[in-house]
PDB file of C-alpha atoms in Angstrom:
ATOM      1  CA  LEU A   1     -18.811 -25.658 -24.502  1.00  0.00           C
ATOM      2  CA  ILE A   2     -20.769 -22.472 -24.911  1.00  0.00           C
ATOM      3  CA  GLY A   3     -20.650 -22.566 -28.666  1.00  0.00           C
ATOM      4  CA  ASP A   4     -18.529 -23.585 -31.557  1.00  0.00           C
ATOM      5  CA  THR A   5     -16.203 -20.597 -31.212  1.00  0.00           C
ATOM      6  CA  ILE A   6     -14.961 -18.501 -28.338  1.00  0.00           C
ATOM      7  CA  GLU A   7     -14.175 -14.902 -29.127  1.00  0.00           C
ATOM      8  CA  PHE A   8     -11.266 -13.331 -27.324  1.00  0.00           C
ATOM      9  CA  ASN A   9     -12.184  -9.878 -26.064  1.00  0.00           C
ATOM     10  CA  THR A  10      -8.915  -7.938 -25.943  1.00  0.00           C
ATOM     11  CA  GLU A  11     -10.431  -4.926 -24.164  1.00  0.00           C
ATOM     12  CA  LEU A  12     -11.974  -7.074 -21.429  1.00  0.00           C
ATOM     13  CA  ALA A  13      -8.720  -9.015 -20.936  1.00  0.00           C
ATOM     14  CA  TYR A  14      -6.774  -5.744 -20.705  1.00  0.00           C
ATOM     15  CA  ASN A  15      -9.223  -4.301 -18.161  1.00  0.00           C
ATOM     16  CA  ILE A  16      -9.019  -7.415 -15.994  1.00  0.00           C
ATOM     17  CA  ALA A  17      -5.210  -7.464 -16.168  1.00  0.00           C
ATOM     18  CA  CYS A  18      -5.039  -3.780 -15.157  1.00  0.00           C
ATOM     19  CA  LYS A  19      -7.324  -4.402 -12.167  1.00  0.00           C
ATOM     20  CA  ILE A  20      -5.209  -7.331 -11.035  1.00  0.00           C
ATOM     21  CA  VAL A  21      -1.966  -5.365 -11.339  1.00  0.00           C
ATOM     22  CA  SER A  22      -3.283  -2.243  -9.600  1.00  0.00           C
ATOM     23  CA  ASN A  23      -4.839  -4.205  -6.718  1.00  0.00           C
ATOM     24  CA  SER A  24      -2.077  -6.737  -6.079  1.00  0.00           C
ATOM     25  CA  PHE A  25       0.629  -6.478  -3.445  1.00  0.00           C
ATOM     26  CA  SER A  26       4.305  -7.287  -3.802  1.00  0.00           C
ATOM     27  CA  ILE A  27       5.098  -9.930  -1.199  1.00  0.00           C
ATOM     28  CA  LEU A  28       8.348  -8.915   0.463  1.00  0.00           C
ATOM     29  CA  ASP A  29      10.779 -10.848   2.605  1.00  0.00           C
ATOM     30  CA  SER A  30      12.364  -9.456   5.781  1.00  0.00           C
ATOM     31  CA  GLU A  31      14.972  -7.619   3.691  1.00  0.00           C
ATOM     32  CA  MET A  32      12.295  -5.968   1.504  1.00  0.00           C
ATOM     33  CA  ASN A  33      13.073  -8.155  -1.534  1.00  0.00           C
ATOM     34  CA  SER A  34      10.080  -9.073  -3.664  1.00  0.00           C
ATOM     35  CA  ILE A  35       9.366 -12.792  -3.497  1.00  0.00           C
ATOM     36  CA  GLY A  36       6.059 -12.752  -5.344  1.00  0.00           C
ATOM     37  CA  ALA A  37       2.736 -11.019  -5.709  1.00  0.00           C
ATOM     38  CA  GLY A  38      -0.641 -11.648  -4.193  1.00  0.00           C
ATOM     39  CA  ILE A  39      -4.172 -10.393  -4.247  1.00  0.00           C
ATOM     40  CA  TYR A  40      -5.602  -9.725  -0.816  1.00  0.00           C
ATOM     41  CA  ILE A  41      -9.230  -8.713  -1.157  1.00  0.00           C
ATOM     42  CA  ILE A  42      -9.824  -6.537   1.914  1.00  0.00           C
ATOM     43  CA  PRO A  43      -6.435  -4.736   1.860  1.00  0.00           C
ATOM     44  CA  ALA A  44      -6.957  -3.999  -1.842  1.00  0.00           C
ATOM     45  CA  LEU A  45      -9.718  -1.639  -0.693  1.00  0.00           C
ATOM     46  CA  PHE A  46      -7.357   0.570   1.348  1.00  0.00           C
ATOM     47  CA  ASN A  47      -6.599   3.965  -0.101  1.00  0.00           C
ATOM     48  CA  HIS A  48      -3.169   5.539  -0.436  1.00  0.00           C
ATOM     49  CA  SER A  49      -1.530   8.240   1.621  1.00  0.00           C
ATOM     50  CA  CYS A  50       2.096   9.377   1.712  1.00  0.00           C
ATOM     51  CA  ASN A  51       1.413   9.795   5.441  1.00  0.00           C
ATOM     52  CA  PRO A  52      -0.208   6.402   6.102  1.00  0.00           C
ATOM     53  CA  ASN A  53      -1.502   5.205   9.448  1.00  0.00           C
ATOM     54  CA  CYS A  54      -0.769   1.529   8.632  1.00  0.00           C
ATOM     55  CA  VAL A  55       1.977  -0.519   7.009  1.00  0.00           C
ATOM     56  CA  VAL A  56       1.758  -3.830   5.195  1.00  0.00           C
ATOM     57  CA  LEU A  57       4.158  -6.555   6.353  1.00  0.00           C
ATOM     58  CA  PHE A  58       4.501 -10.184   5.341  1.00  0.00           C
ATOM     59  CA  ASP A  59       5.217 -13.424   7.159  1.00  0.00           C
ATOM     60  CA  GLY A  60       5.764 -15.647   4.134  1.00  0.00           C
ATOM     61  CA  CYS A  61       2.597 -15.150   2.081  1.00  0.00           C
ATOM     62  CA  LYS A  62       0.546 -14.104   5.115  1.00  0.00           C
ATOM     63  CA  MET A  63      -0.141 -10.377   5.077  1.00  0.00           C
ATOM     64  CA  LYS A  64      -0.204  -8.337   8.255  1.00  0.00           C
ATOM     65  CA  LEU A  65      -1.481  -4.803   8.438  1.00  0.00           C
ATOM     66  CA  ARG A  66      -0.137  -2.846  11.410  1.00  0.00           C
ATOM     67  CA  THR A  67      -0.870   0.588  12.704  1.00  0.00           C
ATOM     68  CA  ILE A  68       2.043   3.008  12.952  1.00  0.00           C
ATOM     69  CA  ARG A  69       0.234   5.645  14.982  1.00  0.00           C
ATOM     70  CA  GLU A  70      -2.906   6.022  17.027  1.00  0.00           C
ATOM     71  CA  ILE A  71      -6.040   5.726  14.915  1.00  0.00           C
ATOM     72  CA  ALA A  72      -9.262   7.405  15.965  1.00  0.00           C
ATOM     73  CA  GLN A  73     -12.526   5.502  15.961  1.00  0.00           C
ATOM     74  CA  ASN A  74     -14.010   5.491  12.444  1.00  0.00           C
ATOM     75  CA  GLU A  75     -10.781   6.932  10.958  1.00  0.00           C
ATOM     76  CA  GLN A  76     -10.034   5.557   7.500  1.00  0.00           C
ATOM     77  CA  LEU A  77      -7.052   3.207   7.234  1.00  0.00           C
ATOM     78  CA  PHE A  78      -4.374   4.247   4.738  1.00  0.00           C
ATOM     79  CA  VAL A  79      -1.349   2.427   3.347  1.00  0.00           C
ATOM     80  CA  SER A  80       1.278   3.733   0.986  1.00  0.00           C
ATOM     81  CA  TYR A  81       1.372   2.508  -2.601  1.00  0.00           C
ATOM     82  CA  THR A  82       4.868   3.895  -3.146  1.00  0.00           C
ATOM     83  CA  ASP A  83       8.286   4.251  -1.498  1.00  0.00           C
ATOM     84  CA  LEU A  84       7.813   6.754   1.320  1.00  0.00           C
ATOM     85  CA  LEU A  85      11.512   7.620   1.343  1.00  0.00           C
ATOM     86  CA  ASP A  86      11.298   9.009  -2.195  1.00  0.00           C
ATOM     87  CA  THR A  87      10.847  12.729  -2.726  1.00  0.00           C
ATOM     88  CA  GLY A  88       7.322  14.040  -3.142  1.00  0.00           C
ATOM     89  CA  GLU A  89       7.903  14.551  -6.854  1.00  0.00           C
ATOM     90  CA  ARG A  90       9.085  10.955  -7.358  1.00  0.00           C
ATOM     91  CA  ARG A  91       6.188   9.565  -5.303  1.00  0.00           C
ATOM     92  CA  ARG A  92       3.640  11.544  -7.325  1.00  0.00           C
ATOM     93  CA  LYS A  93       5.203  10.462 -10.656  1.00  0.00           C
ATOM     94  CA  HIS A  94       5.135   6.807  -9.536  1.00  0.00           C
ATOM     95  CA  LEU A  95       1.504   7.043  -8.422  1.00  0.00           C
ATOM     96  CA  GLN A  96       0.464   8.743 -11.662  1.00  0.00           C
ATOM     97  CA  LYS A  97       2.289   6.197 -13.825  1.00  0.00           C
ATOM     98  CA  TYR A  98       1.225   3.003 -12.029  1.00  0.00           C
ATOM     99  CA  TYR A  99      -2.031   3.911 -10.268  1.00  0.00           C
ATOM    100  CA  LEU A 100      -3.313   6.711 -12.521  1.00  0.00           C
ATOM    101  CA  PHE A 101      -3.956   9.328  -9.845  1.00  0.00           C
ATOM    102  CA  CYS A 102      -2.241  12.417  -8.516  1.00  0.00           C
ATOM    103  CA  CYS A 103      -1.680  12.269  -4.761  1.00  0.00           C
ATOM    104  CA  SER A 104      -3.222  15.124  -2.809  1.00  0.00           C
ATOM    105  CA  CYS A 105      -2.446  13.965   0.731  1.00  0.00           C
ATOM    106  CA  ASP A 106      -1.269  16.354   3.465  1.00  0.00           C
ATOM    107  CA  ARG A 107       2.354  15.266   3.119  1.00  0.00           C
ATOM    108  CA  CYS A 108       2.445  16.100  -0.595  1.00  0.00           C
ATOM    109  CA  HIS A 109       1.222  19.624   0.164  1.00  0.00           C
ATOM    110  CA  ASP A 110       3.362  20.369   3.245  1.00  0.00           C
ATOM    111  CA  ASP A 111       7.139  20.731   2.781  1.00  0.00           C
ATOM    112  CA  LYS A 112       7.737  20.740   6.559  1.00  0.00           C
ATOM    113  CA  MET A 113       5.931  17.410   6.939  1.00  0.00           C
ATOM    114  CA  GLU A 114       8.006  15.971   4.085  1.00  0.00           C
ATOM    115  CA  GLY A 115      11.310  16.326   5.955  1.00  0.00           C
ATOM    116  CA  SER A 116      10.078  15.242   9.367  1.00  0.00           C
ATOM    117  CA  LEU A 117       8.418  12.065   8.077  1.00  0.00           C
ATOM    118  CA  ASN A 118      11.509  10.888   6.210  1.00  0.00           C
ATOM    119  CA  SER A 119      13.487  10.739   9.450  1.00  0.00           C
ATOM    120  CA  LEU A 120      10.663   9.113  11.428  1.00  0.00           C
ATOM    121  CA  MET A 121       8.891   6.750   9.087  1.00  0.00           C
ATOM    122  CA  TYR A 122      10.929   3.581   9.225  1.00  0.00           C
ATOM    123  CA  SER A 123      12.332   3.653  12.728  1.00  0.00           C
ATOM    124  CA  THR A 124      11.681   0.420  14.637  1.00  0.00           C
ATOM    125  CA  ARG A 125       9.485   2.309  17.072  1.00  0.00           C
ATOM    126  CA  ALA A 126       7.329   3.768  14.296  1.00  0.00           C
ATOM    127  CA  ILE A 127       6.595   0.393  12.694  1.00  0.00           C
ATOM    128  CA  GLY A 128       5.732  -1.380  15.952  1.00  0.00           C
ATOM    129  CA  GLY A 129       2.012  -1.161  16.538  1.00  0.00           C
ATOM    130  CA  LYS A 130      -1.256  -2.982  16.742  1.00  0.00           C
ATOM    131  CA  ASN A 131      -2.076  -5.687  14.251  1.00  0.00           C
ATOM    132  CA  VAL A 132      -5.148  -4.817  12.268  1.00  0.00           C
ATOM    133  CA  ILE A 133      -5.222  -7.794   9.891  1.00  0.00           C
ATOM    134  CA  GLY A 134      -3.281 -11.019   9.973  1.00  0.00           C
ATOM    135  CA  SER A 135      -2.920 -11.897  13.650  1.00  0.00           C
ATOM    136  CA  SER A 136      -4.986 -12.247  16.769  1.00  0.00           C
ATOM    137  CA  GLU A 137      -2.261 -10.628  18.906  1.00  0.00           C
ATOM    138  CA  GLN A 138      -3.113  -7.138  20.099  1.00  0.00           C
ATOM    139  CA  SER A 139       0.433  -5.802  19.969  1.00  0.00           C
ATOM    140  CA  ASP A 140       3.401  -7.110  18.060  1.00  0.00           C
ATOM    141  CA  HIS A 141       6.670  -5.248  17.672  1.00  0.00           C
ATOM    142  CA  ILE A 142       9.329  -5.716  15.018  1.00  0.00           C
ATOM    143  CA  SER A 143      12.821  -6.199  16.372  1.00  0.00           C
TER     144      SER A 143
END
């Protein structure tokens, strides 16, 4: 042991817990039901956008990151931290409450983009794309 007594540092424990919560992913089944949570180190580095270029999918506990549109060379990869079908106001409130930032992406500032993305975002065609993380296959479509 390091000494006779171990002091519990409440502030340090709180900071660690907050980092774990804000960087973890809900593991979802095929019907979008949460079946657990996981920490995936590289995907935890991706920033948020309400107009993401990638989506996170799961095969059991294995995470897959797939593109949902063409991505230019050196373009940053974005995922959404919130429900993209929510209104802009609800998305921003969720992000402020759980991730402590106010979203300033293009979609949050463009009312025309808001409506068009809601109808497009979760079509089967939009989710099909190239695997970025989680598989060696170059193209994999969701049926």
